[in-house]
Coordinates of C-alpha atoms and ligand atoms in Angstrom, one line a residue:
X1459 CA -75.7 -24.6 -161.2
X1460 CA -73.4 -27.7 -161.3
X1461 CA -69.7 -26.9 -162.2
X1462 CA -68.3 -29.7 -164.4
X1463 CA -65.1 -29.0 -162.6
X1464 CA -66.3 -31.1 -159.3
X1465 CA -63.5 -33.2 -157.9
X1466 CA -64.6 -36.3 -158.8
X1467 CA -64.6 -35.0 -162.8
X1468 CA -61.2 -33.4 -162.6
X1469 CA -59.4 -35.9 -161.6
X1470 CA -59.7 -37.6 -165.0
X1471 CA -58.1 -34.3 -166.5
X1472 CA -60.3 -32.7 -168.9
X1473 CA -58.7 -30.8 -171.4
X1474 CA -60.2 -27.5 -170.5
X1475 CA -60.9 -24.9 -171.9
X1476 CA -60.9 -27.0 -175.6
X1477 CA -58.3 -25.7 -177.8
X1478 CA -59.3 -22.9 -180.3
X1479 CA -57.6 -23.3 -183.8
X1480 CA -57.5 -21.1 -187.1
X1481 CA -57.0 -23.1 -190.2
X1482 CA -56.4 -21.7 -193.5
X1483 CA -59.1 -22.7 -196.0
X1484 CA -59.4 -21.1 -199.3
X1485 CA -63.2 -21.4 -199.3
X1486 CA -63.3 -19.4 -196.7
X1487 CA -60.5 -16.8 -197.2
X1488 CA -61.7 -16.3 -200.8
X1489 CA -64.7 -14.5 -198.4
X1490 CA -62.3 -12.0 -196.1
X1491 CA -63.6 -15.0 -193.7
X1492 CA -61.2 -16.7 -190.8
X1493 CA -62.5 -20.1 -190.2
X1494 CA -61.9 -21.2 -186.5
X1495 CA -61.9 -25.0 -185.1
X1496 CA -63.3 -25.7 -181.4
X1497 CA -62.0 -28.8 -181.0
X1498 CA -64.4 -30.3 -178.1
X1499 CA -63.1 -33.4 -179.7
X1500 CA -60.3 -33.4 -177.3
X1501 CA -61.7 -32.5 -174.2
X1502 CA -61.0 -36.1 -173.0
X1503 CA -59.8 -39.6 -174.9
X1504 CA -63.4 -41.1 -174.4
X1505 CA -65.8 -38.6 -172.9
X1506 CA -65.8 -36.7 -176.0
X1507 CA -66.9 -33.3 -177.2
X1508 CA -70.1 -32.1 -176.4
X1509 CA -71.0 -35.6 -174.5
X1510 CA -68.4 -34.3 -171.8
X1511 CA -70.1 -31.0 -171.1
X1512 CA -73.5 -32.5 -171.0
X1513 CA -72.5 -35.7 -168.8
X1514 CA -69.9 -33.9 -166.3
X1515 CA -73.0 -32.3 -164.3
X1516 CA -75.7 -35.1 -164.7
X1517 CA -72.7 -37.3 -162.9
X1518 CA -72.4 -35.3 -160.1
X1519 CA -76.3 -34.5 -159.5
X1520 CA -76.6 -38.9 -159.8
X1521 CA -74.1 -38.7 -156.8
X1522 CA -73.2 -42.1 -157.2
X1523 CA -76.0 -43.8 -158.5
X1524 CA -76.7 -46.2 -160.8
X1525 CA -77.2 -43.7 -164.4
X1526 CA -79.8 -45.1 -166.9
X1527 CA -80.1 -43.1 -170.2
X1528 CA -81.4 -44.4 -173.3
X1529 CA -80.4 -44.1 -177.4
X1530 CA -80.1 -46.2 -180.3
X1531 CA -77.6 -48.7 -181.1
X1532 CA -74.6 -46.8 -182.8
X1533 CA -75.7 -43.6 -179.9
X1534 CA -72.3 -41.7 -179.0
X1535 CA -74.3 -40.4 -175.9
X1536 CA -74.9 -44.2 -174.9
X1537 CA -70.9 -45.1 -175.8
X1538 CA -70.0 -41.6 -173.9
X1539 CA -71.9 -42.4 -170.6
X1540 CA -70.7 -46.5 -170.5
X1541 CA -67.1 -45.1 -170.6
X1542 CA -67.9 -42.4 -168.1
X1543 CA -68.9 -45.4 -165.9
X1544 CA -65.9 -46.8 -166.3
X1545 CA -63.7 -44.3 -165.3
X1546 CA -65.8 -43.4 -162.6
X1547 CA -66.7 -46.7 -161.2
X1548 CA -70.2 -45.8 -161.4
X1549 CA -73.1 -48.5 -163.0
X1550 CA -74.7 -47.8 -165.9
X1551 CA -77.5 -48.9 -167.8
X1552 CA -78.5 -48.3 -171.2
X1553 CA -82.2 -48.7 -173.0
X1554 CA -81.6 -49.1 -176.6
X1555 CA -84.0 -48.8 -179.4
X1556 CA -85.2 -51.7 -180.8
X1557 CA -86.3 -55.2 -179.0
X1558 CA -85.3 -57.0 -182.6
X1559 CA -81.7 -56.5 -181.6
X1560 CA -81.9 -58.2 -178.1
X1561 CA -81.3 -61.7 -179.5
X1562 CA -78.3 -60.9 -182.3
X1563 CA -74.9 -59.7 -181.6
X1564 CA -73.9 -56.5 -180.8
X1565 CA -73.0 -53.9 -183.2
X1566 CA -69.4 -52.7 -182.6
X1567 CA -70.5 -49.4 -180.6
X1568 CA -72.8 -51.6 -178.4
X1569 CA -70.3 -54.0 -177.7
X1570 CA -67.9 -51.1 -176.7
X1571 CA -70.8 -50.3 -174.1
X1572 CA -70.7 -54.0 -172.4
X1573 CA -67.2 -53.8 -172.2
X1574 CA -67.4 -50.6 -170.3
X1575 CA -69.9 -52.4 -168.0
X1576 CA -73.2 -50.5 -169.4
X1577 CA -76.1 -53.4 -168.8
X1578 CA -78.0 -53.3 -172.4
X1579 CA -82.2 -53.1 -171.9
X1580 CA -83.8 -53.2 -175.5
X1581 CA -87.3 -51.6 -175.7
X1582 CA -89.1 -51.8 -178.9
X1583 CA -89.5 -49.0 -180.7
X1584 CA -93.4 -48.1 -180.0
X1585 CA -92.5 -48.2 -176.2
X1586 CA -89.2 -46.4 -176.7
X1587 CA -90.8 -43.6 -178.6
X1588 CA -93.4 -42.6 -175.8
X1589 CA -90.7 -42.7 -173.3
X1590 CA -91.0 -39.3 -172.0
X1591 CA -94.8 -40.5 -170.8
X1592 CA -94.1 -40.8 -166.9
X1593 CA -96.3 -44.2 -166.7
X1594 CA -94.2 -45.4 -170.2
X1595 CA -90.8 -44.0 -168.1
X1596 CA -92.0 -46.1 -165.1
X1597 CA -92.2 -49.0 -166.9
X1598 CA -89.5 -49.3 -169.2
X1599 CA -87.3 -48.4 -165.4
X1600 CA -89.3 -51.3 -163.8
X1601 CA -88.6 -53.5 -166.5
X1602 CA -84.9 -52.8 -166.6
X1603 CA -84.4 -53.0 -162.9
X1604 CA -83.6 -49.7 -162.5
X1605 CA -86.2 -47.6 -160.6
X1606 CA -84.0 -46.2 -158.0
X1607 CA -81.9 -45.1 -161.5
X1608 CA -80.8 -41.6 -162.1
X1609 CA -82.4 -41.0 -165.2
X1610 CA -80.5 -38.8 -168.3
X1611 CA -82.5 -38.4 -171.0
X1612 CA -82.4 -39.7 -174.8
X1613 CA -79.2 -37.5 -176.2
X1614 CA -78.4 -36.5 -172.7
X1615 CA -80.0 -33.1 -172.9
X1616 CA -81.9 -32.0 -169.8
X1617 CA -81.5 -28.9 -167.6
X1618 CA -78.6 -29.8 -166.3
X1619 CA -76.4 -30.9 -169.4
X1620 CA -77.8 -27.3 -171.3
X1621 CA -76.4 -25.2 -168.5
X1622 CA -73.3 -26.9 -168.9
X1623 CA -73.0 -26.5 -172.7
X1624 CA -72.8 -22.5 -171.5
X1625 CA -69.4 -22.8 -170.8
X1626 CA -68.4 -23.7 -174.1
X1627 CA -70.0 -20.1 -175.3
X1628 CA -68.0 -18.7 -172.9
X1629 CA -65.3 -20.2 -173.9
X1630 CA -65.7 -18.4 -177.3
X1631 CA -66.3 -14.9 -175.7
X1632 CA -64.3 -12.5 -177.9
X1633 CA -62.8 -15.0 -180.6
X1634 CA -65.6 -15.0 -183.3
X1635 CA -69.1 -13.0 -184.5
X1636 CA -70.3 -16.4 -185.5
X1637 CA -70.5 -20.1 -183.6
X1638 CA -71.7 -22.9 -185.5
X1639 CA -72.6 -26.1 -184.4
X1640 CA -74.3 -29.3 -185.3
X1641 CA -77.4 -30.4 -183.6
X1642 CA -79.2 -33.4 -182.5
X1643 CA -81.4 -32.8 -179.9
X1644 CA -80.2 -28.8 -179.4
X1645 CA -79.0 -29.2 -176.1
X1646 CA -75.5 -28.2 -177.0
X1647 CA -76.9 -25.0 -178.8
X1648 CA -79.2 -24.1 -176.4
X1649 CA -76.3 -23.8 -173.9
X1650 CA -73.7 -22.5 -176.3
X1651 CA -75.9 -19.7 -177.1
X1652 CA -76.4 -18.7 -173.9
X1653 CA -73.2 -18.3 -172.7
X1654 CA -71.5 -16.1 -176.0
X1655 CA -71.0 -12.3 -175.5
X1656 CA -73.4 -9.7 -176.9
X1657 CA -72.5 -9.4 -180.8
X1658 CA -72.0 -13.1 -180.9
X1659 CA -74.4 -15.3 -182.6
X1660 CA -74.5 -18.9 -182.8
X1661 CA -76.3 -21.0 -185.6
X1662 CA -77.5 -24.4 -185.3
X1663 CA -77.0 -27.0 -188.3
X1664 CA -79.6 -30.1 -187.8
X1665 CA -78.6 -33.6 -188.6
X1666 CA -82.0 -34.9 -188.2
X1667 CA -85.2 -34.0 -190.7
X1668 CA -88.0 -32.3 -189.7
X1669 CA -87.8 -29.7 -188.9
X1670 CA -88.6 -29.4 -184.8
X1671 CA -85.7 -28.2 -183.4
X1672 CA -86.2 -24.4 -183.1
X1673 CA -89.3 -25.4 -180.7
X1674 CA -87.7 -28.1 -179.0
X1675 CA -84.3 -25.3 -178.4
X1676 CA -86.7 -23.1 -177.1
X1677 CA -87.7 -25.6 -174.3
X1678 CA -84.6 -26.6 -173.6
X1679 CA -83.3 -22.9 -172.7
X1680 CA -86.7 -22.6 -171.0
X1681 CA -85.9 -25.4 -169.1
X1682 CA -82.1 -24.5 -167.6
X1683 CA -82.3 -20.5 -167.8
X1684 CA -86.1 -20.0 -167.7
X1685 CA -86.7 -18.4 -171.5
X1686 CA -84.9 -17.6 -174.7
X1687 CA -81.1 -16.5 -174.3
X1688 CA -78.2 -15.7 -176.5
X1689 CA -78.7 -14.9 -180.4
X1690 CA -79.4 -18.3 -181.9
X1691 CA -80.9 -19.7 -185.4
X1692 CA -80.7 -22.6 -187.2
X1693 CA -80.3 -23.4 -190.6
X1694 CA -82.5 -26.6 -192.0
X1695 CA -80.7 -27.8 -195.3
X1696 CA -77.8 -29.6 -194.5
X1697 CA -79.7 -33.2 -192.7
X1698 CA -78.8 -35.0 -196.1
X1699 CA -81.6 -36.9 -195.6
X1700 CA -81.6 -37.4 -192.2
X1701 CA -79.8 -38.8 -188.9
X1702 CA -76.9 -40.9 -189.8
X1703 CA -77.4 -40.5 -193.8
X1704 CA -74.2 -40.0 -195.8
X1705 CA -74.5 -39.9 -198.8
X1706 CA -71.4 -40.1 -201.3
X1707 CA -70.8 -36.3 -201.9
X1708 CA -70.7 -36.0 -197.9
X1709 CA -68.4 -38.5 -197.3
X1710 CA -66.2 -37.3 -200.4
X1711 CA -66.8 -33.9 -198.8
X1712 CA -65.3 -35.1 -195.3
X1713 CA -62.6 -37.3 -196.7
X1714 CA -61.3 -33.8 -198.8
X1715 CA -61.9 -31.8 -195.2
X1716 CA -59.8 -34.2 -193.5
X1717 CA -56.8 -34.4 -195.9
X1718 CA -56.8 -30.3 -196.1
X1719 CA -56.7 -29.9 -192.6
X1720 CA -55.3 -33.2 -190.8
X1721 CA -58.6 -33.7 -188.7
X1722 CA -60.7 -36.7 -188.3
X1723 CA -64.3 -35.7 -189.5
X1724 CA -66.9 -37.4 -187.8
X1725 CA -69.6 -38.4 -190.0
X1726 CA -73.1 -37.7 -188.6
X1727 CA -72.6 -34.4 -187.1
X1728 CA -69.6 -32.5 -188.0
X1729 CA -69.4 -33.3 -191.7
X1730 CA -73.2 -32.1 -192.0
X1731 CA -71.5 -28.8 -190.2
X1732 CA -69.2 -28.1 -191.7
X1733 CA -70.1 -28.9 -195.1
X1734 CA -73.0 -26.5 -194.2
X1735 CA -70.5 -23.7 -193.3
X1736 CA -68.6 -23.9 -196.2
X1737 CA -72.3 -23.6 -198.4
X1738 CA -72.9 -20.7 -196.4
X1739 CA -69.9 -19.0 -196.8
X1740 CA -70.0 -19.5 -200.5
X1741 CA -72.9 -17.8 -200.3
X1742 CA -71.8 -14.9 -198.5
X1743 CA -73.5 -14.9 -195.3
X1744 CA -70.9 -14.0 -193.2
X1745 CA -69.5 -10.6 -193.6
X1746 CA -65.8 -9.6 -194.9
X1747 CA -63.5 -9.3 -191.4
X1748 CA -65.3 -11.7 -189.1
X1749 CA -64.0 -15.1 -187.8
X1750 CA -66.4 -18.2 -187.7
X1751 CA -65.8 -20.7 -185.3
X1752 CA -66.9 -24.4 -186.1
X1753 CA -68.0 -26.5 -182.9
X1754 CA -66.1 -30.1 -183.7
X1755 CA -68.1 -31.8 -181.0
X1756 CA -66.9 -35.2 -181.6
X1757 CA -65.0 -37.9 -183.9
X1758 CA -65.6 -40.9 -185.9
X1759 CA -65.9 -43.9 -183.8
X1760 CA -63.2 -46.2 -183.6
Ligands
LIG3178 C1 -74.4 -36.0 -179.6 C2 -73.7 -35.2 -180.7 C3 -74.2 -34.0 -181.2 C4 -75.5 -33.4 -180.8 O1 -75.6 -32.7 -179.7 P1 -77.1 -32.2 -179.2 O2 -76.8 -31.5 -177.9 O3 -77.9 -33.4 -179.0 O4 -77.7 -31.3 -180.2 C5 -73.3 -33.3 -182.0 N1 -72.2 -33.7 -182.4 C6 -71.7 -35.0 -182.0 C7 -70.4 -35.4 -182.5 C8 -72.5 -35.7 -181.1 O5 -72.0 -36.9 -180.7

């Protein structure tokens, strides 16, 4: 197992473990309920959150190599691993989702990644979709110039980032009887689980529809620890939609969250979390006496 502690990760100073906070929230309270913040969000000024724990070891294994990961155009895993280029003086390149963009300018979160010295590939969306086919892989890799690439998946979840998402369980041993997250591609809760004490569970909140992600957790724990670990579930209702919906309650919902408690609320995953937490405690799923710990694995792009 890769620490994320090797020397060339340290030296830009990751914050370590990730401050724990209680903050005092009437929905909550109302419940006999403590409501914790994990605030991932300031592991480091760019490599944020979640993006930290799953990058650190796919850096080291790519040893220096050129590190080619691919995501849509507003991806924070694309923005996370140009700026860990950067700072690392390693070359990145990034295969985004859909060839119609190639010609227009870049969104803001794409033009963040050029001027951290990610190269831009677009791939339309037929090819991006069956990426994971080895002869599509090849391909797209050829077609980028990239073949000798070290390859991070879509949402940077592979062996590797999921066994480094265990220390953020860890982390947790002993503070709360529930850990909540939001999920993407599971990677993050398929690690957190595995590393929280006995009597801990962790529950998953998806920001995407569809409902896939219990199977696709599964694999990913098969993957780094060889089967199922930790006590995990996820709950299904709180997508609003799908992946980067907000509607006009959410948003109201976030703006609210962030005035009570002086926190910037990313929009695509933690409000979806956290206004999920505060539906659950309403309706009393977590038990008088026990502390639940909210994973704030990001914030909003600026
Ligand atoms: C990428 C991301 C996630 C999703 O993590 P997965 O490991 O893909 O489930 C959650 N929150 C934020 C803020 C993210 O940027």
């Amino acid at each position: 197992m890769t620490s994320p502690d090797t020397p060339i990760l340290a030296a830009l100073h990751p914050r370590l473990p990730s401050p724990l906070q209680e903050v005092v929230d009437g929905r909550f309270e109302r419940w006999g309920v403590r409501l914790l913040l994990k605030r991932d969000d300031l592991i480091h000024p760019e490599l944020i959150g979640n993006k930290w724990r799953k990058l650190a070891p796919n850096l080291t294994a790519a040893a220096g190599r050129t590190v080619v990961t691919f995501g849509g155009s507003w991806s924070n895993h694309l923005r996370a691993t140009a700026a860990a280029g950067r700072l690392l003086g390693i070359p990145t390149v990034g295969v985004v989702r859909g060839d119609e963009l190639a010609g227009r300018p870049l969104n803001p979160s794409l033009a963040r990644c050029t001027a951290d010295g990610m190269r831009l590939h677009f791939v339309d969306r037929a090819t991006y979709r069956r990426k994971s086919k080895p002869p599509v892989l090849a391909g797209i890799l050829r077609a980028a110039d990239a073949e000798e690439a070290y390859v991070v998946p879509e949402g940077g979840s592979n062996a590797e980032a999921v066994r480094g998402c265990r220390a953020l369980g860890a982390e947790l041993r002993g503070h709360a009887e529930a850990v909540a997250v939001a999920c993407g591609t599971g990677g993050t809760l398929a690690g957190l689980a595995s590393g929280l004490a006995p009597g801990q569970s962790a529950l998953g909140v998806p920001v995407l529809r569809g409902g896939f992600l219990t199977a696709e957790t599964e694999a990913l724990q098969r993957a780094a620890f060889g089967g199922r670990r930790g006590t995990w579930s996820l709950d299904d209702r709180f997508h609003f939609g799908g992946y980067a919906r907000v509607p006009a309650e959410l948003d109201t919902f976030a703006a609210d969250f962030e005035q009570l408690h002086g926190l910037p609320v990313e929009r695509l995953y933690v409000a979806k979390l956290l206004y999920g937490l505060v539906t659950l405690a309403g309706e009393g799923a977590f038990p008088r006496g026990t502390a639940v710990a909210a994973v704030v694995t990001g914030r909003p792009f600026s």
